[in-house]
Short mmCIF file of C-alpha atoms and ligand atoms in Angstrom, two decimals:
data_model
loop_
_atom_site.label_atom_id
_atom_site.label_comp_id
_atom_site.label_asym_id
_atom_site.label_seq_id
_atom_site.Cartn_x
_atom_site.Cartn_y
_atom_site.Cartn_z
CA MET A 1 -33.47 -24.12 5.67
CA ALA A 2 -31.77 -21.80 8.47
CA GLU A 3 -29.66 -19.32 7.01
CA LYS A 4 -25.89 -19.88 7.03
CA TYR A 5 -23.47 -16.82 7.26
CA ILE A 6 -19.60 -15.70 7.64
CA ASP A 7 -18.22 -13.55 9.75
CA LEU A 8 -14.72 -11.55 8.64
CA HIS A 9 -14.43 -9.18 11.70
CA MET A 10 -15.92 -10.44 15.33
CA HIS A 11 -13.51 -9.43 18.14
CA LEU A 12 -13.07 -12.02 20.95
CA ASP A 13 -13.00 -9.30 23.35
CA GLY A 14 -16.03 -7.93 22.01
CA SER A 15 -17.94 -10.90 21.30
CA ILE A 16 -18.87 -12.05 25.12
CA THR A 17 -22.50 -12.52 25.69
CA VAL A 18 -23.44 -12.68 29.17
CA GLU A 19 -23.44 -16.61 29.32
CA ILE A 20 -20.40 -16.67 27.62
CA ALA A 21 -19.09 -14.11 30.62
CA LYS A 22 -20.63 -16.03 33.23
CA ASN A 23 -19.17 -19.47 32.22
CA LEU A 24 -15.13 -17.53 31.97
CA GLY A 25 -15.95 -16.04 35.17
CA GLU A 26 -17.37 -19.35 36.99
CA LEU A 27 -14.28 -21.24 35.65
CA GLN A 28 -11.65 -18.67 36.79
CA GLY A 29 -13.49 -18.11 40.43
CA ILE A 30 -13.88 -14.42 39.20
CA THR A 31 -16.50 -12.71 40.36
CA LEU A 32 -18.83 -10.52 38.02
CA PRO A 33 -20.39 -7.22 38.97
CA SER A 34 -23.74 -9.31 39.01
CA GLN A 35 -25.27 -12.38 39.37
CA ASP A 36 -28.52 -11.24 37.49
CA ASP A 37 -28.66 -11.60 33.66
CA GLU A 38 -30.01 -8.07 32.86
CA GLU A 39 -28.10 -6.47 35.38
CA LEU A 40 -24.59 -8.06 33.76
CA GLY A 41 -25.87 -6.95 30.67
CA ARG A 42 -26.05 -3.34 31.86
CA HIS A 43 -22.24 -3.57 32.52
CA LEU A 44 -21.61 -5.21 29.49
CA TYR A 45 -23.79 -3.72 26.71
CA VAL A 46 -22.37 -0.65 25.03
CA PRO A 47 -24.52 2.27 26.94
CA GLU A 48 -26.92 4.27 25.02
CA GLU A 49 -24.95 7.68 25.76
CA CYS A 50 -22.27 6.00 23.35
CA GLU A 51 -20.96 9.15 21.20
CA SER A 52 -17.58 8.25 19.30
CA LEU A 53 -15.55 4.96 18.93
CA ASN A 54 -13.26 6.17 21.94
CA ASP A 55 -16.28 5.97 23.94
CA PHE A 56 -16.73 2.32 22.43
CA LEU A 57 -13.61 1.16 23.19
CA ASN A 58 -13.86 1.96 26.54
CA CYS A 59 -16.46 -0.81 27.32
CA PHE A 60 -13.94 -3.76 26.52
CA GLY A 61 -13.16 -3.75 30.23
CA LEU A 62 -14.73 -6.35 31.46
CA PRO A 63 -14.40 -9.06 28.70
CA LEU A 64 -10.91 -8.35 28.64
CA ALA A 65 -10.36 -9.03 32.71
CA LEU A 66 -12.06 -12.65 32.15
CA MET A 67 -9.20 -13.54 29.76
CA GLN A 68 -6.10 -13.11 30.53
CA THR A 69 -5.19 -16.89 31.85
CA GLU A 70 -4.44 -19.35 29.31
CA LYS A 71 -7.54 -21.57 30.13
CA GLY A 72 -9.80 -18.32 30.05
CA ILE A 73 -8.62 -17.16 26.67
CA SER A 74 -8.86 -20.98 25.28
CA GLU A 75 -12.52 -21.06 26.30
CA ALA A 76 -13.43 -17.80 25.67
CA VAL A 77 -12.03 -18.42 21.54
CA ARG A 78 -13.95 -21.99 22.04
CA LEU A 79 -17.51 -20.74 23.32
CA VAL A 80 -17.69 -17.53 21.11
CA ALA A 81 -16.97 -19.89 18.23
CA ASP A 82 -19.71 -22.11 19.55
CA ASN A 83 -21.86 -19.16 19.74
CA VAL A 84 -21.68 -18.09 16.37
CA GLN A 85 -21.98 -21.31 15.21
CA ALA A 86 -25.44 -21.89 16.99
CA GLN A 87 -26.64 -18.80 15.29
CA GLY A 88 -26.24 -20.09 11.70
CA VAL A 89 -22.18 -19.07 11.00
CA ILE A 90 -20.26 -21.68 9.31
CA TYR A 91 -17.04 -19.53 8.85
CA ALA A 92 -15.37 -17.36 11.19
CA GLU A 93 -12.01 -15.30 11.42
CA ILE A 94 -12.03 -14.54 15.37
CA ARG A 95 -9.43 -11.57 15.84
CA PHE A 96 -7.84 -10.22 19.25
CA ALA A 97 -4.65 -8.22 20.29
CA PRO A 98 -2.58 -10.70 21.76
CA GLN A 99 -1.02 -7.60 23.92
CA LEU A 100 -3.92 -6.73 26.05
CA HIS A 101 -4.28 -10.01 27.53
CA MET A 102 -0.73 -10.10 29.02
CA ARG A 103 -2.22 -7.97 32.60
CA LYS A 104 -1.70 -11.50 34.68
CA GLY A 105 1.75 -12.24 33.28
CA LEU A 106 1.01 -14.18 29.80
CA THR A 107 3.46 -13.20 27.09
CA GLN A 108 1.65 -12.77 23.78
CA GLU A 109 3.05 -16.46 22.06
CA LYS A 110 1.54 -17.78 25.40
CA VAL A 111 -1.82 -15.70 24.35
CA VAL A 112 -1.61 -16.75 20.67
CA LEU A 113 -0.82 -20.51 21.43
CA ALA A 114 -4.50 -20.35 23.96
CA ALA A 115 -6.31 -19.24 21.30
CA LEU A 116 -4.94 -22.06 19.07
CA ASP A 117 -5.76 -24.49 21.68
CA GLY A 118 -9.53 -22.87 21.84
CA MET A 119 -9.86 -23.08 17.98
CA LYS A 120 -9.15 -26.97 17.99
CA LYS A 121 -12.11 -27.34 20.37
CA THR A 122 -14.59 -25.96 18.29
CA ASP A 123 -16.41 -27.67 15.75
CA LEU A 124 -16.66 -24.18 13.50
CA LYS A 125 -14.08 -23.83 10.81
CA CYS A 126 -12.40 -20.88 12.12
CA ASN A 127 -9.24 -18.66 11.55
CA LEU A 128 -7.37 -15.99 14.29
CA ILE A 129 -6.51 -12.39 13.21
CA LEU A 130 -3.90 -10.79 15.51
CA CYS A 131 -4.12 -7.36 16.29
CA CYS A 132 -2.15 -4.85 16.24
CA MET A 133 -3.08 -1.83 18.69
CA ARG A 134 -3.30 2.11 17.65
CA GLY A 135 -1.82 3.65 20.91
CA ASP A 136 0.95 5.66 22.72
CA ASP A 137 2.70 2.38 24.10
CA SER A 138 1.92 -0.10 21.67
CA ALA A 139 4.96 0.19 19.69
CA GLU A 140 6.91 -2.75 20.78
CA GLY A 141 3.64 -5.01 21.39
CA ASN A 142 2.93 -4.47 18.02
CA LYS A 143 6.35 -5.84 16.47
CA GLU A 144 6.22 -8.47 18.71
CA THR A 145 2.71 -9.34 17.27
CA LEU A 146 4.03 -8.68 13.72
CA GLU A 147 6.82 -11.33 14.80
CA LEU A 148 4.20 -14.19 16.20
CA ALA A 149 2.31 -13.87 13.14
CA LYS A 150 5.12 -14.63 10.75
CA LYS A 151 6.21 -17.56 13.26
CA TYR A 152 2.48 -18.81 13.20
CA LEU A 153 1.49 -17.91 9.89
CA VAL A 154 -0.68 -20.58 8.12
CA LYS A 155 -2.91 -20.90 5.22
CA ASP A 156 -5.78 -21.90 7.60
CA GLY A 157 -6.41 -23.52 10.51
CA GLY A 158 -4.55 -21.08 12.32
CA VAL A 159 -3.08 -17.65 12.69
CA VAL A 160 -4.10 -16.49 9.03
CA ALA A 161 -3.39 -12.47 9.36
CA ILE A 162 -3.05 -9.07 11.15
CA ASP A 163 -4.92 -6.09 12.06
CA LEU A 164 -4.34 -2.70 13.54
CA ALA A 165 -7.81 -2.06 15.77
CA GLY A 166 -7.75 0.84 18.48
CA ALA A 167 -8.52 4.47 18.18
CA GLU A 168 -8.40 5.76 15.02
CA ALA A 169 -9.10 9.40 15.31
CA LEU A 170 -6.54 9.29 17.79
CA TYR A 171 -3.65 7.47 16.32
CA PRO A 172 -3.56 7.75 12.59
CA THR A 173 -3.21 5.34 10.39
CA SER A 174 0.33 7.25 9.20
CA ASP A 175 2.01 5.87 12.48
CA TYR A 176 1.80 2.65 11.40
CA GLU A 177 3.50 2.63 7.89
CA GLU A 178 6.75 0.65 8.84
CA LEU A 179 5.02 -1.81 10.57
CA PHE A 180 2.52 -2.59 7.70
CA ARG A 181 5.68 -2.55 5.02
CA GLU A 182 7.50 -4.76 7.17
CA ALA A 183 4.06 -7.26 7.08
CA ALA A 184 3.80 -7.10 3.62
CA SER A 185 7.31 -7.54 2.97
CA ALA A 186 7.03 -10.68 5.20
CA GLY A 187 4.25 -11.98 3.74
CA VAL A 188 1.86 -11.74 6.44
CA PRO A 189 -1.72 -10.69 4.61
CA PHE A 190 -3.70 -8.12 6.67
CA THR A 191 -6.98 -6.30 7.39
CA ILE A 192 -6.68 -2.58 9.13
CA HIS A 193 -9.73 -1.08 10.75
CA ALA A 194 -9.90 2.40 8.54
CA GLY A 195 -12.22 4.95 7.35
CA GLU A 196 -14.51 4.46 10.53
CA ALA A 197 -12.99 6.91 13.15
CA ALA A 198 -10.95 8.71 10.19
CA GLY A 199 -11.64 10.02 7.10
CA ALA A 200 -11.04 8.28 3.85
CA ASP A 201 -7.55 9.07 3.56
CA SER A 202 -6.89 6.89 6.63
CA VAL A 203 -8.66 3.88 3.86
CA LYS A 204 -6.31 5.35 0.97
CA LEU A 205 -2.91 5.11 3.07
CA ALA A 206 -3.85 1.25 3.96
CA ILE A 207 -4.55 0.37 0.54
CA GLU A 208 -1.30 1.88 -0.15
CA TYR A 209 0.54 -0.05 2.81
CA GLY A 210 -0.79 -2.75 1.17
CA ALA A 211 -3.93 -3.81 3.05
CA ALA A 212 -5.53 -7.23 1.47
CA ARG A 213 -9.17 -6.03 2.97
CA ILE A 214 -10.41 -2.65 5.05
CA GLY A 215 -12.31 -2.90 8.57
CA HIS A 216 -15.13 -0.82 8.29
CA GLY A 217 -14.01 1.56 5.47
CA VAL A 218 -17.57 3.17 5.66
CA ARG A 219 -16.46 6.55 5.39
CA ILE A 220 -14.82 6.13 1.71
CA ASN A 221 -17.69 8.15 0.84
CA GLU A 222 -16.13 11.17 1.46
CA ASP A 223 -13.72 10.91 -0.98
CA PRO A 224 -14.92 10.11 -4.47
CA GLU A 225 -11.27 9.17 -5.72
CA VAL A 226 -10.83 6.82 -2.49
CA VAL A 227 -14.40 4.91 -3.30
CA GLU A 228 -13.76 4.33 -7.54
CA LEU A 229 -9.80 3.18 -5.86
CA VAL A 230 -11.49 0.39 -3.52
CA ARG A 231 -13.59 -0.23 -6.18
CA GLU A 232 -11.14 -0.77 -8.77
CA LYS A 233 -8.60 -2.48 -6.80
CA LYS A 234 -11.84 -4.35 -5.25
CA ILE A 235 -10.53 -4.37 -1.76
CA PRO A 236 -13.25 -5.93 0.64
CA LEU A 237 -15.07 -3.74 2.90
CA GLU A 238 -15.59 -5.67 6.11
CA MET A 239 -18.84 -3.29 7.00
CA CYS A 240 -20.22 -3.57 10.32
CA PRO A 241 -23.63 -1.78 10.54
CA THR A 242 -24.54 -1.78 14.40
CA SER A 243 -21.12 -1.04 15.33
CA ASN A 244 -21.12 2.17 12.91
CA ARG A 245 -24.07 2.99 14.60
CA MET A 246 -23.17 2.95 17.85
CA THR A 247 -19.46 4.92 17.66
CA LYS A 248 -21.23 7.21 15.37
CA ALA A 249 -18.96 6.52 11.84
CA VAL A 250 -22.24 7.73 10.15
CA GLN A 251 -24.05 10.02 11.78
CA ASN A 252 -27.36 9.03 10.42
CA MET A 253 -27.85 5.54 9.68
CA LYS A 254 -30.40 6.79 6.92
CA ASP A 255 -27.52 7.87 5.13
CA TYR A 256 -25.45 4.48 6.01
CA PRO A 257 -24.03 3.98 2.21
CA LEU A 258 -24.21 0.08 2.41
CA MET A 259 -26.38 -0.44 -0.40
CA ASP A 260 -24.78 2.18 -2.28
CA TYR A 261 -21.65 0.63 -2.36
CA LEU A 262 -23.39 -2.61 -3.20
CA ASP A 263 -24.31 -0.56 -6.07
CA LYS A 264 -21.34 0.66 -7.55
CA GLY A 265 -19.89 -2.89 -7.14
CA ILE A 266 -17.72 -2.34 -4.64
CA VAL A 267 -16.58 -6.02 -2.50
CA VAL A 268 -19.17 -5.48 0.80
CA THR A 269 -19.02 -7.89 3.53
CA VAL A 270 -21.45 -7.63 6.61
CA ASN A 271 -20.13 -8.73 9.92
CA THR A 272 -20.90 -8.19 13.42
CA ASP A 273 -17.56 -6.33 14.96
CA ASP A 274 -18.26 -6.94 18.67
CA MET A 275 -21.82 -8.64 18.93
CA GLY A 276 -21.15 -9.31 22.78
CA ILE A 277 -20.92 -5.80 23.67
CA GLU A 278 -23.57 -4.90 21.01
CA ASN A 279 -25.89 -7.57 22.22
CA ILE A 280 -26.81 -8.29 18.64
CA THR A 281 -26.20 -11.44 16.30
CA LEU A 282 -24.70 -11.73 12.43
CA ALA A 283 -28.60 -12.41 12.06
CA ASP A 284 -29.71 -9.59 13.35
CA GLU A 285 -27.30 -7.66 11.04
CA PHE A 286 -28.83 -9.27 7.73
CA ASP A 287 -32.55 -8.50 9.29
CA TYR A 288 -31.92 -4.54 9.69
CA LEU A 289 -30.32 -4.59 6.11
CA GLU A 290 -33.73 -6.09 5.22
CA LYS A 291 -35.91 -3.87 6.64
CA TYR A 292 -34.48 -0.74 6.28
CA PHE A 293 -32.50 -0.70 3.50
CA GLY A 294 -34.49 -3.19 1.04
CA PHE A 295 -31.61 -5.49 1.07
CA THR A 296 -32.56 -8.56 -1.20
CA ASP A 297 -31.94 -12.48 -1.12
CA GLU A 298 -29.75 -11.56 -4.37
CA HIS A 299 -27.93 -9.04 -1.89
CA ARG A 300 -27.59 -11.80 0.63
CA LYS A 301 -26.05 -13.70 -1.53
CA THR A 302 -23.60 -11.23 -3.01
CA VAL A 303 -22.52 -10.24 0.54
CA LEU A 304 -22.10 -13.43 1.60
CA ARG A 305 -19.87 -14.63 -1.78
CA ASN A 306 -17.73 -11.50 -1.43
CA ALA A 307 -17.12 -13.00 1.99
CA VAL A 308 -15.88 -16.23 0.75
CA GLY A 309 -13.52 -14.43 -1.77
CA ALA A 310 -12.13 -11.93 0.36
CA ALA A 311 -11.50 -15.02 3.83
CA PHE A 312 -8.10 -15.25 4.81
CA THR A 313 -7.60 -18.98 3.89
CA THR A 314 -7.54 -21.37 0.69
CA GLU A 315 -9.37 -22.23 -2.35
CA LYS A 316 -10.25 -25.17 -1.11
CA VAL A 317 -11.79 -24.10 1.94
CA LYS A 318 -13.35 -21.25 -0.06
CA ALA A 319 -15.25 -24.06 -3.15
CA ASP A 320 -16.68 -25.67 0.43
CA LEU A 321 -18.13 -22.69 1.78
CA ILE A 322 -19.73 -22.07 -1.63
CA ARG A 323 -21.11 -24.96 -2.15
CA GLU A 324 -22.65 -25.31 1.87
CA MET A 325 -24.25 -21.92 1.53
CA LYS A 326 -25.24 -22.83 -2.26
CA LEU A 327 -24.26 -19.49 -3.49
N1 LIG B 401 -12.24 -0.02 15.98
C1 LIG B 401 -11.36 -0.08 16.38
N2 LIG B 401 -10.95 -0.85 17.24
C2 LIG B 401 -11.93 -1.66 17.71
C3 LIG B 401 -13.10 -2.07 17.24
C4 LIG B 401 -13.31 -1.24 16.04
O1 LIG B 401 -14.53 -1.12 15.59
N3 LIG B 401 -13.95 -3.09 17.73
C5 LIG B 401 -12.98 -3.63 18.69
N4 LIG B 401 -12.29 -2.94 18.44
ZN1 LIG B 402 -13.49 -4.20 14.27
#
């Protein structure tokens, strides 16, 4: 029987494969840098020289250029969802930052509606997470994203949470306290990318503001107190091994702490982050853990059970997922 998976941390712009890029280019009359798959891959994939999250974030140019119209966004959601479904994913939370899709005049609201439209056209069970962005000029956009999340928030079948993405080393989590305090008081669930390009303190703040989950959190082991906080509060970590390797969130993958966190009883989940520019699948991530870290079938079940528990969806959907995955 083919394996079944859950992906809680996948960026729409980072999940555009060569095949999907060609589709979106054709659909919108956009000429791609190459018609040749291999050459196009070289434009799309993270280069070997990637040294940091900052470098990594520069790889989103081409995919974002293909998602600046309602048609492009809707089709991108559908194609990305269909693609992961074909790879065994049975539930996904797809995230994107509405403010990065306004170059051709769309409003954030139109972007969200286009993504919701794409969601209706796939058979994959999925939900959307709206990303706010770290940055110099994102404050107004972030407020609007939060307002849209309040307006469109559902328990399942649409927008279910917000996030904070972007350059964590340059724009500290503390800059976003007000935004997330307001999200918390409005009852909008959120996850925050933290402990990726910055250390454990970033995770501590995210939890203090009320984050239900942490994007990555791989660097919590820089402070044993934060490890204990995450364990004790059962805050799920959305871990993404290939992404962490590429952004050098962990200098040497021999020291990758995922198994250690699992052994400590931390709620670890395994996700892709950006399967398009990383040129991987979620199955590849699990294979990698099995091959190099002694990750067993029991670990796999634990991680998938954790993912179901951490999902921004209803108890009914969670029960269906547990049943379907025979967990
Ligand atoms: N961190 C922050 N922002 C991002 C990432 C990430 O790993 N992937 C896409 N946007
Ligand atoms: Zn991410």
